[in-house]
Each structure stands twice: as structure tokens, then as C-alpha cells.
Short mmCIF file of N, CA, C and O in Angstrom, two decimals:
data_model
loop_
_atom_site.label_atom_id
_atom_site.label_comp_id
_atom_site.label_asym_id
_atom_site.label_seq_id
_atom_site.Cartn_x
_atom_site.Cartn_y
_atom_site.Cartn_z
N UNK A 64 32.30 -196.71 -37.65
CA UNK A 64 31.29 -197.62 -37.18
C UNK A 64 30.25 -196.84 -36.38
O UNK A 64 30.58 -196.09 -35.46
N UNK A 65 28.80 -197.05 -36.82
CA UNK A 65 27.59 -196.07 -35.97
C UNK A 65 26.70 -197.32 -35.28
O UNK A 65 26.37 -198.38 -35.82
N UNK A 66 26.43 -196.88 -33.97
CA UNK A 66 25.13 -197.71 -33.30
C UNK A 66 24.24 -196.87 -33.34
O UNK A 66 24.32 -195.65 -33.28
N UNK A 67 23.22 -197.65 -33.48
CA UNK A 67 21.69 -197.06 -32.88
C UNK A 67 21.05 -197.91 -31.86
O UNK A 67 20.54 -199.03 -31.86
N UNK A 68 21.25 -197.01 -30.99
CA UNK A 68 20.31 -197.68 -29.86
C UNK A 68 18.93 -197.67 -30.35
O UNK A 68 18.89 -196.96 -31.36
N UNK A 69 17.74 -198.19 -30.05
CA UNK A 69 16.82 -198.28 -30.55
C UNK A 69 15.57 -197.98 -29.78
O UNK A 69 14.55 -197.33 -30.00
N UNK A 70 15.91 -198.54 -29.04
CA UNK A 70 14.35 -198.32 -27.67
C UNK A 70 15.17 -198.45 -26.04
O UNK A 70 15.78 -199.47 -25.74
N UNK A 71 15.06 -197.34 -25.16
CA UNK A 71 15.32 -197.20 -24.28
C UNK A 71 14.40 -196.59 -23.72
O UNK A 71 14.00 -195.60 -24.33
N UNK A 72 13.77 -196.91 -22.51
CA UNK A 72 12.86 -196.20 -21.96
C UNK A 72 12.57 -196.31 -20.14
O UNK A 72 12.79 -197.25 -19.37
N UNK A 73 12.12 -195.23 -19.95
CA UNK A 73 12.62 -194.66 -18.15
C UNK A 73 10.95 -194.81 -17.92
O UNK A 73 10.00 -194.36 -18.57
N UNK A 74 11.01 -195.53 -16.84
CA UNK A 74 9.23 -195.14 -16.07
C UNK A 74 9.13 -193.58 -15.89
O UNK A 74 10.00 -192.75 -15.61
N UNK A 75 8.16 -193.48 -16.06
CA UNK A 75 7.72 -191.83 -15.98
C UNK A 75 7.82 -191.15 -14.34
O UNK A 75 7.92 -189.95 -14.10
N UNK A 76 7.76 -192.39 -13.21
CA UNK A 76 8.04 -191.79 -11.92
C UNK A 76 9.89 -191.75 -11.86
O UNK A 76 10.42 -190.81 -11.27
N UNK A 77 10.56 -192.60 -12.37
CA UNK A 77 12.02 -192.44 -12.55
C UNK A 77 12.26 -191.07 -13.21
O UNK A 77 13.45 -190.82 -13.34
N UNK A 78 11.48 -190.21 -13.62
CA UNK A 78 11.65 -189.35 -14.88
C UNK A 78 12.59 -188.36 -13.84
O UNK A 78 12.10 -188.16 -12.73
N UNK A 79 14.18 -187.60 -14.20
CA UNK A 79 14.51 -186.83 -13.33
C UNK A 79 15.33 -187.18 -12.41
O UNK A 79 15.98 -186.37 -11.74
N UNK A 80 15.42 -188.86 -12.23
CA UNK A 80 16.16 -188.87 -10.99
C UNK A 80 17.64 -189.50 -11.50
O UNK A 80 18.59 -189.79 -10.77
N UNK A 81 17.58 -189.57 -12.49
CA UNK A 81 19.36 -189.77 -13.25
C UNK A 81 19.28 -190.93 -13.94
O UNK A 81 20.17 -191.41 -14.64
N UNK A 82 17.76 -191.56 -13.65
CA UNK A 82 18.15 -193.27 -14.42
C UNK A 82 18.24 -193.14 -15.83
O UNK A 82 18.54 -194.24 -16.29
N UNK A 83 18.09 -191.98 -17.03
CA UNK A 83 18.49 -192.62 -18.23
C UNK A 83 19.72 -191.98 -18.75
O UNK A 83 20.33 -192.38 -19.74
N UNK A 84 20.13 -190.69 -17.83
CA UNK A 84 21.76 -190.38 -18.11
C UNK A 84 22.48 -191.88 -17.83
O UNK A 84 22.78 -192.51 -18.84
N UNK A 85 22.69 -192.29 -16.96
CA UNK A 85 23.18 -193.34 -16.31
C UNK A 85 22.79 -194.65 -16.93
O UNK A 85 23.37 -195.68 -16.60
N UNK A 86 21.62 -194.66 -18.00
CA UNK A 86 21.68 -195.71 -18.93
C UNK A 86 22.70 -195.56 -19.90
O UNK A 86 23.65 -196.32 -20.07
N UNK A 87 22.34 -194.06 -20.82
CA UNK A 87 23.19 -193.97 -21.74
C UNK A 87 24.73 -193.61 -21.43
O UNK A 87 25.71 -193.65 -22.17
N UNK A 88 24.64 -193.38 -20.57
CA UNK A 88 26.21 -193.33 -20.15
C UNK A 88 26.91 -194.88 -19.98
O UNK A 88 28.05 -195.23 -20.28
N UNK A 89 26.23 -195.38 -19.61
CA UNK A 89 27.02 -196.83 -19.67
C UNK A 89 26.76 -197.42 -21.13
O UNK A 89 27.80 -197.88 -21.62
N UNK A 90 25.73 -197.52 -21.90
CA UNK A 90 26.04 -197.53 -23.45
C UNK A 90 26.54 -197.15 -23.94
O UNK A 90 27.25 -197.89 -24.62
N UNK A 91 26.68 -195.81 -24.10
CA UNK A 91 27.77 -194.81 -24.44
C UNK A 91 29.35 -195.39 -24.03
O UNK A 91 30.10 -195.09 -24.95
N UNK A 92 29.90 -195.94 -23.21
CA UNK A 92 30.76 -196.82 -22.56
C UNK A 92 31.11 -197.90 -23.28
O UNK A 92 32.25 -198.12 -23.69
N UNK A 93 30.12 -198.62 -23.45
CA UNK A 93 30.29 -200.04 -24.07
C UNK A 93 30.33 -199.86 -25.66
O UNK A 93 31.10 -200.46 -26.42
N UNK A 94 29.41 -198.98 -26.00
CA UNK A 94 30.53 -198.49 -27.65
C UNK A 94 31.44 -198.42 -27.83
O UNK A 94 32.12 -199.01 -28.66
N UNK A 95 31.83 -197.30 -26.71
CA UNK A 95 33.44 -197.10 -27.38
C UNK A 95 34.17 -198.39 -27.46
O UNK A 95 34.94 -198.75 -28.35
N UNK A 96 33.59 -199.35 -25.86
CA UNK A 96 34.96 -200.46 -26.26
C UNK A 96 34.72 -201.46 -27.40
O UNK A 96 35.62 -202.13 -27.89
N UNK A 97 33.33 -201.50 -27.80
CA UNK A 97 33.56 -202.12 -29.20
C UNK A 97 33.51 -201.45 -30.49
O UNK A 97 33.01 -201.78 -31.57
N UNK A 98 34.22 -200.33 -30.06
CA UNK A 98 34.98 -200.07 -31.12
C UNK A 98 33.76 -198.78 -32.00
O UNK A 98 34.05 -198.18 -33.04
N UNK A 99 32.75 -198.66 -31.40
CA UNK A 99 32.21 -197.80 -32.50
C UNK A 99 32.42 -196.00 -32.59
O UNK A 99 32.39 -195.30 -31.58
N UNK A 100 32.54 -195.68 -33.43
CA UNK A 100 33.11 -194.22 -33.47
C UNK A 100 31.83 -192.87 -33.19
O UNK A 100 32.09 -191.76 -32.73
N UNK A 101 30.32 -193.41 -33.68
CA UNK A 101 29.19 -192.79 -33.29
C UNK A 101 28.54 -193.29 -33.07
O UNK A 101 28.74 -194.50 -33.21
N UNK A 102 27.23 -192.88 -32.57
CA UNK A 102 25.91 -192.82 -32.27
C UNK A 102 24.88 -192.07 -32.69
O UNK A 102 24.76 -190.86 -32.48
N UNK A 103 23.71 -193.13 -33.61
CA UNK A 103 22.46 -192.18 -34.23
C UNK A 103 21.67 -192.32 -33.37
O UNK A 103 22.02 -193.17 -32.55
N UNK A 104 20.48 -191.72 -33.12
CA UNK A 104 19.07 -192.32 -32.80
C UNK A 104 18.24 -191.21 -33.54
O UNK A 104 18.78 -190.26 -34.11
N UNK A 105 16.99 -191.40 -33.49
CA UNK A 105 15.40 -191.03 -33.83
C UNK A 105 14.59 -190.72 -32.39
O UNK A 105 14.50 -191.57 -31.50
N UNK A 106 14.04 -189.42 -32.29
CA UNK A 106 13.04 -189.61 -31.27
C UNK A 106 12.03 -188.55 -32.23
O UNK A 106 12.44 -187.77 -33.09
N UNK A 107 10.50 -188.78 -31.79
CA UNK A 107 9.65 -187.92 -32.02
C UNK A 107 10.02 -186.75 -32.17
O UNK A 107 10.89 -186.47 -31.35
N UNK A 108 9.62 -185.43 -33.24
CA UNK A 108 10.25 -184.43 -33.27
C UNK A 108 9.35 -183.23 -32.22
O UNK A 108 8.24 -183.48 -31.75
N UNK A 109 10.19 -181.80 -31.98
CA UNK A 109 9.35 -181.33 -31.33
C UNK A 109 8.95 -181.37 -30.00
O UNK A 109 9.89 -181.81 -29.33
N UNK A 110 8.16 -181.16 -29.45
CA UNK A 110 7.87 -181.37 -27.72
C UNK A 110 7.23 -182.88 -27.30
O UNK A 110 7.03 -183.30 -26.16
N UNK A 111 6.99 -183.53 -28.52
CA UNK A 111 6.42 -185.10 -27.90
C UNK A 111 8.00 -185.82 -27.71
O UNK A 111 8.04 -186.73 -26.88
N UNK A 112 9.22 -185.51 -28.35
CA UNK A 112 10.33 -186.29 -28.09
C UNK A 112 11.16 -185.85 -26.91
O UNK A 112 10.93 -184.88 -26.18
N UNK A 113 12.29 -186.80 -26.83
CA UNK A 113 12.92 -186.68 -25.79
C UNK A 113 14.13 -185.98 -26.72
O UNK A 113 15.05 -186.80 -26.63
N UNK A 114 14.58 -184.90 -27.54
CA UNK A 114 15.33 -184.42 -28.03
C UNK A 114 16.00 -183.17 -26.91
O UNK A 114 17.17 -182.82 -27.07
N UNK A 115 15.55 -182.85 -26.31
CA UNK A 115 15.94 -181.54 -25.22
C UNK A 115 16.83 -182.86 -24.13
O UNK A 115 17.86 -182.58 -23.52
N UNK A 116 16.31 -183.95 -24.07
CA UNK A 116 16.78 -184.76 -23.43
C UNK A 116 18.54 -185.22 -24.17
O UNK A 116 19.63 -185.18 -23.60
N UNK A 117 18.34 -185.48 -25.09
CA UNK A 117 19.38 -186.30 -25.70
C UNK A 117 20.43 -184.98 -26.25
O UNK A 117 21.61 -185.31 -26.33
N UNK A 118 20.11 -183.52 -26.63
CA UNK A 118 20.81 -182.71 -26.43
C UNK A 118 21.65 -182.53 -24.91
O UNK A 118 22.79 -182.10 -24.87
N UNK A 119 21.01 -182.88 -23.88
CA UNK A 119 21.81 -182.49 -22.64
C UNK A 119 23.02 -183.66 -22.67
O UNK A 119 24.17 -183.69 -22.25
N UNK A 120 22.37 -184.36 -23.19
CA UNK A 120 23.82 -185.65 -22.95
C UNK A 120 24.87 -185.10 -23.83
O UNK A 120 25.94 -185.71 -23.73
N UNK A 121 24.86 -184.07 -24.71
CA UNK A 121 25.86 -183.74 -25.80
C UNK A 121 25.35 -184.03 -27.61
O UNK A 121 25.88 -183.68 -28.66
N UNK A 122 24.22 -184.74 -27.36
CA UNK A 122 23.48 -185.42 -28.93
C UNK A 122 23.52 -184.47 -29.84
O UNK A 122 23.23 -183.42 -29.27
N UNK A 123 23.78 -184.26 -31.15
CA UNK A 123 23.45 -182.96 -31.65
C UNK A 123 22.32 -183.47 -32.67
O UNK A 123 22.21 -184.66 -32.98
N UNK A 124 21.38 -182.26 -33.25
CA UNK A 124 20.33 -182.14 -34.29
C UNK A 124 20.93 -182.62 -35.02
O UNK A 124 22.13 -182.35 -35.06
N UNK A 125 20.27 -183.70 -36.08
CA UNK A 125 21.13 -183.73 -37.99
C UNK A 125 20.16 -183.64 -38.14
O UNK A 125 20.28 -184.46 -39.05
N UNK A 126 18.51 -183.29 -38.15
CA UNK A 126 17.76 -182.88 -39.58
C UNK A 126 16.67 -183.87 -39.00
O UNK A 126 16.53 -184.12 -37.81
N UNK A 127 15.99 -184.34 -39.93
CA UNK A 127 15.04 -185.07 -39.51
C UNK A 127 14.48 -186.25 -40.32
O UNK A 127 14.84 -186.18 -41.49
N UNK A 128 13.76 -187.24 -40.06
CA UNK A 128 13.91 -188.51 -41.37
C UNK A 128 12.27 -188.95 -40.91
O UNK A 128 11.59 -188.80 -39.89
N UNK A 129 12.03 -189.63 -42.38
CA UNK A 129 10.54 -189.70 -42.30
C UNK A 129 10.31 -191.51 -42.22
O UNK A 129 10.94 -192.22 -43.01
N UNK A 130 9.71 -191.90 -41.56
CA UNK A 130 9.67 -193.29 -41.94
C UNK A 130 9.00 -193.92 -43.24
O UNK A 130 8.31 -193.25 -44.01
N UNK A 131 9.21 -194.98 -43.36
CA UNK A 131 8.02 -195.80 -44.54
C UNK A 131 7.23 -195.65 -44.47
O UNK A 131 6.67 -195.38 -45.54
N UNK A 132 6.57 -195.64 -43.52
CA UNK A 132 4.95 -195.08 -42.71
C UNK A 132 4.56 -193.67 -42.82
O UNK A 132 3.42 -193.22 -42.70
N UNK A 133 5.48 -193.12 -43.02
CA UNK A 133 4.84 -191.70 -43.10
C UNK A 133 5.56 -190.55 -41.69
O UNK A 133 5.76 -189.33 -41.71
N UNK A 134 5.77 -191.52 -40.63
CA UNK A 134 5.85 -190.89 -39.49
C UNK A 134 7.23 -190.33 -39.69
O UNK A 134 8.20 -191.01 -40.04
N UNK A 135 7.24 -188.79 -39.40
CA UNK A 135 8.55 -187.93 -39.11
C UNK A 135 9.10 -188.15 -37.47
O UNK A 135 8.56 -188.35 -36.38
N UNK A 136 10.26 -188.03 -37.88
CA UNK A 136 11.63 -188.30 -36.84
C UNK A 136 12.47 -187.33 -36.46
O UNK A 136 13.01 -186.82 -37.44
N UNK A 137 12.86 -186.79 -35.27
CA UNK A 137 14.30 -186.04 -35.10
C UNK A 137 15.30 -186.71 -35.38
O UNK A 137 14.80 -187.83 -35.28
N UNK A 138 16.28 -186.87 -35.65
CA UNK A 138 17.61 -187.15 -35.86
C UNK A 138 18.82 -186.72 -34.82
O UNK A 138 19.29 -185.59 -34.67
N UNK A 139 19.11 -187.75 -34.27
CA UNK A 139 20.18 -186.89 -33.27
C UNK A 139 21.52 -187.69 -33.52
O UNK A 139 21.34 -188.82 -33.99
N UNK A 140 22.94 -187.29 -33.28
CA UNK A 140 24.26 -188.04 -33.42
C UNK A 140 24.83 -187.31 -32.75
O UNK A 140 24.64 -186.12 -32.49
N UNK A 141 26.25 -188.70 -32.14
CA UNK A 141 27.25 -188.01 -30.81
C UNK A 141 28.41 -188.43 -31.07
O UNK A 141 28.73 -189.57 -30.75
N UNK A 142 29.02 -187.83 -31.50
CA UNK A 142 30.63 -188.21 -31.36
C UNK A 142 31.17 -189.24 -30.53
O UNK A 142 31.26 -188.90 -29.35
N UNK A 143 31.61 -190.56 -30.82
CA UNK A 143 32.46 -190.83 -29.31
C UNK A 143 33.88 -191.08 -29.16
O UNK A 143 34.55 -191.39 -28.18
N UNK A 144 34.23 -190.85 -30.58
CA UNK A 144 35.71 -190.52 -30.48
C UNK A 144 36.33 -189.65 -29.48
O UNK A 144 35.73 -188.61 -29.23
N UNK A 145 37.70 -189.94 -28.73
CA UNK A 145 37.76 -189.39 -27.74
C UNK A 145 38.63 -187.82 -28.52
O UNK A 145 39.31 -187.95 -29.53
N UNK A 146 38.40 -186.24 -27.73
CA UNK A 146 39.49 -185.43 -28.68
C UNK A 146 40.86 -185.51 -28.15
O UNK A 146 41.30 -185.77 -27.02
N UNK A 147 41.54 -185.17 -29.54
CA UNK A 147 42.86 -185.61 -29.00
C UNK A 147 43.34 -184.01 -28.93
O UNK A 147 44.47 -183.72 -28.51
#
């Protein structure tokens, strides 16, 4: 089972002070208990996205996806199976 969070977003003066670890960490949370085994998302690729961001949480690269529109995407996914 995969979620995608979809739109999460930090005021730019919050930027730094822990509020969107501490979002996705409690999403990240509430997956597991319903049950889902990953997590995709999409951010802008490159230096306009928050990908350096979503790597620190553990996110890894899969490649990149283009929309209907034309517009290119990073690709990121996280394990949340726990290791045994």
C-alpha cells in the first residue's frame, strides 16, 4: 500500500525551525498505523524543489515523471516498513 501526500507546505519565516520535519514525521506516523508500507511524492526537480529537503528525512531519488502538462517532477519514495 503507497500514500502520496500531496501538498504540504511551511511559511517561508517557519523555514528551518523544525515545522515540516515534525509535519512529516507525524504523517509518516499515521501511515504506518493505517497500514501503508510506502510513501511517493513529486517536488520540482533541481534547486526550485524541496528534494535536498525530503532526502534529509530519509526520501530516496526514483527518477523523475513528467506531467500531462508537460511539467517535469522529482520523484522521491520512503520505506516505512519497520527493519526487522
Amino acid at each position: 500500500k503507497v500514500g502520496f501526500p500531496t501538498y504540504i507546505a511551511v511559511r517561508s519565516d517557519r523555514h528551518g525551525r523544525g515545522t515540516g520535519v515534525a509535519l512529516f514525521q507525524a504523517y509518516e506516523e499515521m501511515a504506518r498505523r493505517f497500514g501503508l508500507d510506502r510513501l511517493e511524492l513529486v517536488t520540482r526537480p533541481g534547486g526550485a524543489g524541496a528534494g535536498p529537503f525530503f532526502a534529509k528525512l530519509g526520501y530516496e531519488h526514483a527518477g523523475e515523471r513528467i506531467s500531462r502538462s508537460g511539467e517535469r517532477y522529482a520523484l522521491y519514495t520512503k520505506s516505512l516498513k519497520e527493519d526487522l
